[in-house]
Every structure is written in structure tokens, then in C-alpha cells.
Short mmCIF file of C-alpha atoms and ligand atoms in Angstrom, two decimals:
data_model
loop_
_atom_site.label_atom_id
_atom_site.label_comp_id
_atom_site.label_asym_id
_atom_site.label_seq_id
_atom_site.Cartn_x
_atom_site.Cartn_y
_atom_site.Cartn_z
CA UNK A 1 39.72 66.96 -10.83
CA UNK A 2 40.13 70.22 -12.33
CA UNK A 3 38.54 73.45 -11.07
CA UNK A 4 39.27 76.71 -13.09
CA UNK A 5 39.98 79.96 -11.63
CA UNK A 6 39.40 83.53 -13.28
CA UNK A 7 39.53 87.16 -12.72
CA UNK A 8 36.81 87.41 -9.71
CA UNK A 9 33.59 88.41 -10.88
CA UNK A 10 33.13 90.31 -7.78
CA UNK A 11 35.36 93.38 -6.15
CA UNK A 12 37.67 92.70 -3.67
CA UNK A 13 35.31 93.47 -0.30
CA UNK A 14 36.90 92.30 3.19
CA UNK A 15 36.49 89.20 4.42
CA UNK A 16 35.76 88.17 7.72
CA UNK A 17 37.41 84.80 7.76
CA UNK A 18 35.75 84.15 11.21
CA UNK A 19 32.36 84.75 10.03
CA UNK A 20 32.93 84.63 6.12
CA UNK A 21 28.78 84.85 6.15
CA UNK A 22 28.03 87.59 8.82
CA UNK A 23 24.93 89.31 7.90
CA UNK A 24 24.55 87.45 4.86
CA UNK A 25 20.95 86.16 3.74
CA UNK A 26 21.48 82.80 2.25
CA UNK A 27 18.38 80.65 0.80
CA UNK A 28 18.77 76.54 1.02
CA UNK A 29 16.19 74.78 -1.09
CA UNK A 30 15.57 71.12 0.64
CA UNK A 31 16.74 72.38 3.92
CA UNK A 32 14.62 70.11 6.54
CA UNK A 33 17.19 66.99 6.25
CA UNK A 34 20.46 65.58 4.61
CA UNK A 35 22.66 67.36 2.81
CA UNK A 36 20.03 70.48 2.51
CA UNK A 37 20.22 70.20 6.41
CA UNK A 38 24.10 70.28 6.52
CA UNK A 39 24.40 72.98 4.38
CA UNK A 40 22.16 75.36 6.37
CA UNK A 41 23.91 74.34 9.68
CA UNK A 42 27.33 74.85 8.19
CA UNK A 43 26.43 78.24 6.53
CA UNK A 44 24.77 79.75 10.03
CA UNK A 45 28.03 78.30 11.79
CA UNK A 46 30.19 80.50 9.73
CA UNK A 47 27.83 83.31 10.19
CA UNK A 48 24.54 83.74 7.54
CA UNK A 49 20.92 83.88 8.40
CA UNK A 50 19.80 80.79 6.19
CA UNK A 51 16.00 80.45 4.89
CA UNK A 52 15.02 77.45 5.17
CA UNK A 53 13.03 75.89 2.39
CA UNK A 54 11.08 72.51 2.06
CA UNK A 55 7.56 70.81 0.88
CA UNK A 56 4.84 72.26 2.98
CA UNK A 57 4.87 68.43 3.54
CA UNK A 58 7.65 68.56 5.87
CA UNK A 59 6.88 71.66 7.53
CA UNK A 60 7.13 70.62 11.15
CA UNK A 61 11.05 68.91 10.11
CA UNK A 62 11.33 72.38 8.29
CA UNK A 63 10.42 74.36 11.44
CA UNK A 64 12.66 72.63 13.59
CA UNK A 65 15.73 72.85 11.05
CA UNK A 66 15.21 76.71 10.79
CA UNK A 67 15.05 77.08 14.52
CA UNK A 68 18.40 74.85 14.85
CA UNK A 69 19.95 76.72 13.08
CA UNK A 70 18.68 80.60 14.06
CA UNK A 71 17.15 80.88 10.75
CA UNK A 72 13.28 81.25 9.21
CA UNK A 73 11.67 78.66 7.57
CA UNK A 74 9.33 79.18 4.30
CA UNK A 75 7.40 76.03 3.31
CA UNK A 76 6.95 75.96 -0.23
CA UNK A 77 7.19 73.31 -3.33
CA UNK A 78 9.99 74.71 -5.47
CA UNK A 79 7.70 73.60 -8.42
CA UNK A 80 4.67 75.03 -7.57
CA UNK A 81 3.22 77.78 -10.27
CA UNK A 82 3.75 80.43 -7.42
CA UNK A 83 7.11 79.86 -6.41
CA UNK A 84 8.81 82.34 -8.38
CA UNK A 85 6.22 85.28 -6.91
CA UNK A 86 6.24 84.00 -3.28
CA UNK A 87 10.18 84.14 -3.64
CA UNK A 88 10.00 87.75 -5.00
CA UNK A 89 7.76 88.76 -2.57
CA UNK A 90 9.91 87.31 0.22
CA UNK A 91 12.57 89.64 -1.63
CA UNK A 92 10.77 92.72 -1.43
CA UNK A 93 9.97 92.37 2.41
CA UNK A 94 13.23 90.80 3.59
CA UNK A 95 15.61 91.79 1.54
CA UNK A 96 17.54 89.80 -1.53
CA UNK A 97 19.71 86.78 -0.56
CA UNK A 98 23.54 86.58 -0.70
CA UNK A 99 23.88 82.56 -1.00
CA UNK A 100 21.38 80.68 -2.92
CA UNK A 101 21.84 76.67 -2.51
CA UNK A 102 19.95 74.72 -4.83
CA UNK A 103 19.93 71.37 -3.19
CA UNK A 104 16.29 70.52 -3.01
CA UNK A 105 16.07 67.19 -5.35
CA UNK A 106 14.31 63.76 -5.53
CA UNK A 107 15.05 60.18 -7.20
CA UNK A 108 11.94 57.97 -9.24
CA UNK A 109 14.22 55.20 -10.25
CA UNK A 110 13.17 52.67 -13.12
CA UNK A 111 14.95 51.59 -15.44
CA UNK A 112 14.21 52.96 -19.04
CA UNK A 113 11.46 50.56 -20.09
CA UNK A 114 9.82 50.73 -17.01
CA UNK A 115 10.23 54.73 -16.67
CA UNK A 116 6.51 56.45 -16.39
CA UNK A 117 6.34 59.33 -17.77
CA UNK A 118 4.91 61.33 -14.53
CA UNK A 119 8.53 60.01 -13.06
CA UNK A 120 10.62 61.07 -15.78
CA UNK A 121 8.60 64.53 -15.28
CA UNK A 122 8.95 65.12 -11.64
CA UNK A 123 12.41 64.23 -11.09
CA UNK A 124 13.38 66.72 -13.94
CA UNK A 125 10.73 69.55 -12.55
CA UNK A 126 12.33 69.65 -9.17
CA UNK A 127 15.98 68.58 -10.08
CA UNK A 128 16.64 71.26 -13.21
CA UNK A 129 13.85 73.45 -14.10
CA UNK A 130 13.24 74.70 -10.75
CA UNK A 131 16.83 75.69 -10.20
CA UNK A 132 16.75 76.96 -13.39
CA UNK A 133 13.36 78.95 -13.23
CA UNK A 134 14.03 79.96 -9.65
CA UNK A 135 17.83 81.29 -10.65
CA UNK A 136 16.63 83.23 -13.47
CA UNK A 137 14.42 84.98 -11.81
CA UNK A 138 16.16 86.37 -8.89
CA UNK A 139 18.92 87.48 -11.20
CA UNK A 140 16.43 89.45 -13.08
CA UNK A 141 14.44 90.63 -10.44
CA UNK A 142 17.98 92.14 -8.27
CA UNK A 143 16.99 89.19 -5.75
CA UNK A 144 21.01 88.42 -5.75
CA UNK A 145 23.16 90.74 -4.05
CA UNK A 146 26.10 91.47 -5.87
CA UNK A 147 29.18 89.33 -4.90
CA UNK A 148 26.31 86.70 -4.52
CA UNK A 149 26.55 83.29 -5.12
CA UNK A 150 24.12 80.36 -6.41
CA UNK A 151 25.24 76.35 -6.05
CA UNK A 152 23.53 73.60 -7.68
CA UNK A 153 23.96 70.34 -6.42
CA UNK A 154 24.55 67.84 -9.26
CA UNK A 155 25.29 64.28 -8.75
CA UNK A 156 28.23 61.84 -10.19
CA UNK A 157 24.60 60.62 -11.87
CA UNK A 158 24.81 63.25 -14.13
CA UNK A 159 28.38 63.29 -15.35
CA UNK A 160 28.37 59.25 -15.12
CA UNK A 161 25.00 58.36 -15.65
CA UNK A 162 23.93 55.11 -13.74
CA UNK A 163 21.53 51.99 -14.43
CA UNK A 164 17.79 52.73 -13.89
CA UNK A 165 18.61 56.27 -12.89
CA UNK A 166 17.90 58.21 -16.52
CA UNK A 167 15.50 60.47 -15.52
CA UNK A 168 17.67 61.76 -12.55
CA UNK A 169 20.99 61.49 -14.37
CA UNK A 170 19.33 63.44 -17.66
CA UNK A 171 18.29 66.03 -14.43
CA UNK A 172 21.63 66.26 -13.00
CA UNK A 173 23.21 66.66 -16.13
CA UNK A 174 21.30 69.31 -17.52
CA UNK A 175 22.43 71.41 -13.70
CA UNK A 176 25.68 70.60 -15.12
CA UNK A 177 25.08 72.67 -18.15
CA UNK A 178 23.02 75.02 -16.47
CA UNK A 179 25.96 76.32 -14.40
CA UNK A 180 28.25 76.56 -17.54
CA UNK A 181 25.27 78.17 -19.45
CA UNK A 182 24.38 80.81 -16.17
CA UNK A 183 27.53 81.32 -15.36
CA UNK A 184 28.15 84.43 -17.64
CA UNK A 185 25.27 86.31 -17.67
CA UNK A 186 25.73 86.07 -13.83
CA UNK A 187 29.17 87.40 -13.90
CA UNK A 188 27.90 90.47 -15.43
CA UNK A 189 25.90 90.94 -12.10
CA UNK A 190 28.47 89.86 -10.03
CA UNK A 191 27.00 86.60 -9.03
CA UNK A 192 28.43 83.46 -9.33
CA UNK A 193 27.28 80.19 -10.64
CA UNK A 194 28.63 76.41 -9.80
CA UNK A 195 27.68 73.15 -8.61
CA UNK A 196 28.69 70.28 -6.60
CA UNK A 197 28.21 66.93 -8.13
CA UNK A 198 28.32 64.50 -4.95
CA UNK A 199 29.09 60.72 -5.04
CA UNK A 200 27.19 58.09 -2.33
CA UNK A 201 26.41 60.55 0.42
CA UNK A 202 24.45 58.60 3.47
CA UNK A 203 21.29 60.19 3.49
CA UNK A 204 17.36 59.12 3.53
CA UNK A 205 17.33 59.31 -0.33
CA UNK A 206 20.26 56.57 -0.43
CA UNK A 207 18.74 54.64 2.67
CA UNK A 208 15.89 53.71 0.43
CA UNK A 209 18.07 52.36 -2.22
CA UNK A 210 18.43 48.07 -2.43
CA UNK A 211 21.27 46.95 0.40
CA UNK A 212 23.71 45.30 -2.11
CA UNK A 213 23.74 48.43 -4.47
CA UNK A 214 23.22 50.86 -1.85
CA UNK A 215 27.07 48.68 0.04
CA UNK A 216 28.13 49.04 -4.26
CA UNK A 217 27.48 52.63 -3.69
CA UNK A 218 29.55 53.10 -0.42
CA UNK A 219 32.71 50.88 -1.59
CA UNK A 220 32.93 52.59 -5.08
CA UNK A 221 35.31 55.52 -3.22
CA UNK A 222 38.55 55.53 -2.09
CA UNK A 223 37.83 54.69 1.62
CA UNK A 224 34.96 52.34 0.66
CA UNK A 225 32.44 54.09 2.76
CA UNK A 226 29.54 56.13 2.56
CA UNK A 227 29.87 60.12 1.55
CA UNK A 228 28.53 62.49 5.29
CA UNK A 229 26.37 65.48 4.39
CA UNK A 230 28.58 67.41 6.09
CA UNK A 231 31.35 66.88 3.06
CA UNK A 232 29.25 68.28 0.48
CA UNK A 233 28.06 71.20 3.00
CA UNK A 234 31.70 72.30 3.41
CA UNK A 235 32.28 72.05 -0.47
CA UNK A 236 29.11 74.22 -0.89
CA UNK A 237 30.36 76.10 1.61
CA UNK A 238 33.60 77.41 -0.04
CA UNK A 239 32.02 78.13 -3.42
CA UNK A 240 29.80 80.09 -1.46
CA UNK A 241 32.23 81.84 0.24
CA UNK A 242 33.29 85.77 -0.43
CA UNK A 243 36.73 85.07 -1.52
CA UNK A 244 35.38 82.29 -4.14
CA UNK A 245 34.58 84.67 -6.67
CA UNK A 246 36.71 83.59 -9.21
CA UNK A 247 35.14 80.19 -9.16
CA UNK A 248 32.38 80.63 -11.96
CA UNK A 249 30.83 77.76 -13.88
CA UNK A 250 32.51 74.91 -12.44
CA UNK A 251 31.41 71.29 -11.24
CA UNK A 252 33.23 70.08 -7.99
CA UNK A 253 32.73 66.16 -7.04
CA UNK A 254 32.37 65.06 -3.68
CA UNK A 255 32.91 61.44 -4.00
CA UNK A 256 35.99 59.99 -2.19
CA UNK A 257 37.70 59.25 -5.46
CA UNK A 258 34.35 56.84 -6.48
CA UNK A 259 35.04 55.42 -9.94
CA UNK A 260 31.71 56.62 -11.22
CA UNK A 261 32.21 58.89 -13.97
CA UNK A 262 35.91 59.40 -13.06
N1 NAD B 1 22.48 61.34 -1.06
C1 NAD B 1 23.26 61.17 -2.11
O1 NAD B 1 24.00 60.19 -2.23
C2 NAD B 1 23.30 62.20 -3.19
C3 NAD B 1 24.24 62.06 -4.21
C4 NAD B 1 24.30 62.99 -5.23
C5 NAD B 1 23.43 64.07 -5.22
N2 NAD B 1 22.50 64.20 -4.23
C6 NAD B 1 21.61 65.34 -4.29
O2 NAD B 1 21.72 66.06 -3.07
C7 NAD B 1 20.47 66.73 -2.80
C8 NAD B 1 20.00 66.40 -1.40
O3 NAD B 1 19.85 65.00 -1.30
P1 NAD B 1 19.59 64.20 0.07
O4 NAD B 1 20.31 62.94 -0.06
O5 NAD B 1 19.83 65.10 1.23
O6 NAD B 1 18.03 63.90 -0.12
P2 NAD B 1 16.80 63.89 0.90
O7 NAD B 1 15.72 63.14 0.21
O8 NAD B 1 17.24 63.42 2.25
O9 NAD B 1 16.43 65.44 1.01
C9 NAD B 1 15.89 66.15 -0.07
C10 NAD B 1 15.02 67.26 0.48
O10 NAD B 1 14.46 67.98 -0.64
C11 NAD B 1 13.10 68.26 -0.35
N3 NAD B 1 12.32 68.44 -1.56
C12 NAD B 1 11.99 67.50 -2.49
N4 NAD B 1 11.17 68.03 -3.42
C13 NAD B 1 10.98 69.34 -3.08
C14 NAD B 1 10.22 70.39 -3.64
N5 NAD B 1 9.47 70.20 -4.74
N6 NAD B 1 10.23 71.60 -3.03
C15 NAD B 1 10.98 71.80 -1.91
N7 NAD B 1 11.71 70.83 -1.32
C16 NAD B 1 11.72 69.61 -1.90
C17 NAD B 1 12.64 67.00 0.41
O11 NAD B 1 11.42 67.23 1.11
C18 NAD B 1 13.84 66.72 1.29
O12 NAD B 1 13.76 67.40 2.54
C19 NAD B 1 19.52 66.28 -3.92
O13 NAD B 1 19.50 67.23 -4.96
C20 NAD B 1 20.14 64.99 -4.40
O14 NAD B 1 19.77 64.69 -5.72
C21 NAD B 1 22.42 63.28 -3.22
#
């Protein structure tokens, strides 16, 4: 795969290569398990204080996953009408955020005929307009740093599509173009914008999918097995990273060479 480098969007600050995210604020969307889970532990590892977001739902998974990780946890739904104002106000009292990692998403699969619309609606309300709402405003509202950094997390879904899965790949897709359309406008504010688009990654969402297409899934990349959360959380990792900012707009896969898509 190809991933296209520019002039950095941001200055050329030092890096510690130690703690590439010492007192940096980073925000992870879908943080009380999986990959949303990986990504905060990897990101406090290498140094940031990570808010930890999830369905009020999951609060006491969400609680525990902050703590983990030395980080604060804010229960909210990412599609609820408030979001955007409980985010700003977080803003205003804590400070804006360095990192912000998308990753919050769900599945309704059906296949097209049997596709309701409330399923078609959810999976694109949390998948893409949330991102999308959410990323707007804090780059409006100076809730991004400069030399900050937003990932999306896409899927192979969305570049491939994938039987009974057109509500989530239509969702994944349009992250797809809302890094290439962000991307930009987010350079003039020194932010960057990108995604990772990850194959079969062994999670609960892929734990609930049918054994024979879930084993499908696994043996579909190179080393016929199963995608760790801790893959994509490294990817994320790097395009979060200071020294990444001349990686604007791009899609990175994370799928052991799967065929899907490629
Ligand atoms: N597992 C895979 O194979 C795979 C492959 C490609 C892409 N992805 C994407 O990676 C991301 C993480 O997936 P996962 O496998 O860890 O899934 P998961 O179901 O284990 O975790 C998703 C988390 O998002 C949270 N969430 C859902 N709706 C929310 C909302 N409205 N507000 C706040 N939080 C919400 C859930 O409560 C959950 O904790 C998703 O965007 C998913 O689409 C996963």
C-alpha cells in the first residue's frame, strides 16, 4: 500500500522519542474494550493522558479502562444531541486535546433486503457523522492543539465492501472520504487528519460474527489468523505521533495482507 508524505503541516517541535506523548491530552472514542482499549493503553504507554470515552452503558468497563491506564473517563454517547457541548465544555475546563482517536463504531448486519432502516441509521450515526460532527467542531472551536492529530478508524469494509455489511461499509467509506475531505482545512490549523482501515481484528464485535465466516475472516491474511488490537493501536499510534505530520489525508490498512479490497 501506498501512504503519501508532504511538507509537515506542523513546525518542527522536539520530540521526545521516549515519551513521543508526554503531557499530551489525547481523546479515544470507544475506549472501554478492543481496539478503543488498545489504543488508550498504547498512547498512555508512550506518555499522553488519554480520556476515555464510551456509552454511559458501559460506564463501570469505562471506569476501569481509564484507571488502567492513568487516564479520566467521560461516559457519553458520541451521538447524543449534547455531545458536541459536553465536549466543548470539557475543553474549556481541561484544556483542548492533542490526539483525537475516532474509534468508537458498531456493526447491524443484514443483508440489503433485510436492512431496517433504524440499522442502516445507527451504524452510519455512530460510524461517520459523529466523527464527522465531533471533528468539526473541535477544529472550530480551538479544541485541537496545533500539531494535533485526529484518526478515524475505517475498515477494509469500506474500501472493499462485504456481503450483508452495506450499512457499515457505506459508514466506513464515507470516514474514508472524510479524511481526504478534512484533511486540508485541518492543515491550515496544523492538525492532521487520517485513518486506519483495519482487516479481521479479534475483538467482541467479530466474536459475535457466524464461526465459518468469522474462521473466513481470520484466514483471508497473509498468516491466516486473526488481526490483535494491539496492531491497529500501534498504527494509530504513529499517525498520531509528533513527527507524523506530514501524513495528512491518508488511509493505512491493518490487515495482514487480507485479500479484501486489496
Ligand atoms: N474488530 C474488527 O475486526 C474491526 C475491523 C475493522 C474496523 N473495526 C472498527 O474498529 C473500531 C473498534 O472496534 P472493536 O472491534 O474494538 O469493537 P467493540 O464492539 O469491541 O468496541 C466498540 C466500542 O465502541 C463503543 N461505542 C459504540 N457506540 C458508541 C457510542 N454511540 N458512543 C460511545 N461509544 C460507543 C462500544 O460501547 C464499545 O466499547 C470500530 O469502529 C470498528 O468498526 C473493527
Amino acid at each position: 500500500q501506498v501512504v503519501r508524505l508532504e511538507k509537515p503541516v506542523d513546525g518542527h517541535a522536539a520530540i521526545n522519542w521516549d515519551k513521543p506523548f508526554a503531557g499530551k491530552r489525547a481523546l479515544v472514542t470507544g475506549a472501554s474494550r478492543g481496539i478503543g482499549l488498545a489504543i488508550a493503553q498504547v498512547l498512555a504507554r508512550d506518555g499522553a493522558h488519554v480520556v476515555c470515552v464510551d456509552v454511559p452503558q458501559a460506564q463501570e468497563a469505562l471506569q476501569q479502562a481509564a484507571t488502567s491506564v492513568g487516564g479520566s473517563a467521560l461516559p457519553l454517547d458520541i451521538t447524543a444531541a449534547d455531545t458536541v457541548s459536553l465536549l466543548q465544555t470539557h475543553v474549556s475546563q481541561y484544556g483542548a486535546f492533542d490526539v483525537v482517536v475516532h474509534n468508537a463504531g458498531i456493526t447491524r448486519d443484514k443483508t440489503i433486503a433485510k436492512m431496517t432502516e433504524g440499522a442502516w441509521r445507527s451504524v452510519l450515526a455512530v460510524n461517520l457523522e459523529a466523527p464527522w460532527q465531533l471533528s468539526e467542531a473541535l477544529l472550530d472551536s480551538q479544541g485541537l492543539n496545533p500539531g494535533g492529530r485526529i484518526v478515524c478508524v475505517s475498515s477494509i469494509s469500506g474500501i472493499a465492501g462485504n456481503l450483508g455489511q452495506s450499512n457499515y461499509a457505506t459508514s466506513k467509506a464515507g470516514v474514508i472520504g472524510l479524511v481526504q475531505g478534512l484533511a486540508p482545512r485541518a492543515a491550515a490549523r496544523q492538525v492532521t487528519v487520517n485513518a486506519v482501515a483495519p482487516g479481521f481484528i479479534e475483538t467482541q464485535m467479530t466474536a459475535k460474527i457466524p464461526l465459518m465466516i468469522r474462521e473466513a475472516g481470520r484466514r483471508m491474511n497473509s498468516l491466516s489468523q486473526g488481526g490483535q488490537p494491539i496492531d491497529v493501536a500501534e498504527t494509530i499510534a504513529w499517525l498520531a505521533h509528533p513527527a507524523s505530520g506530514g501524513v495528512n489525508g491518508q488511509v493505512v490498512r491493518v490487515c495482514g495482507q487480507s485479500l479484501l479490497g486489496a
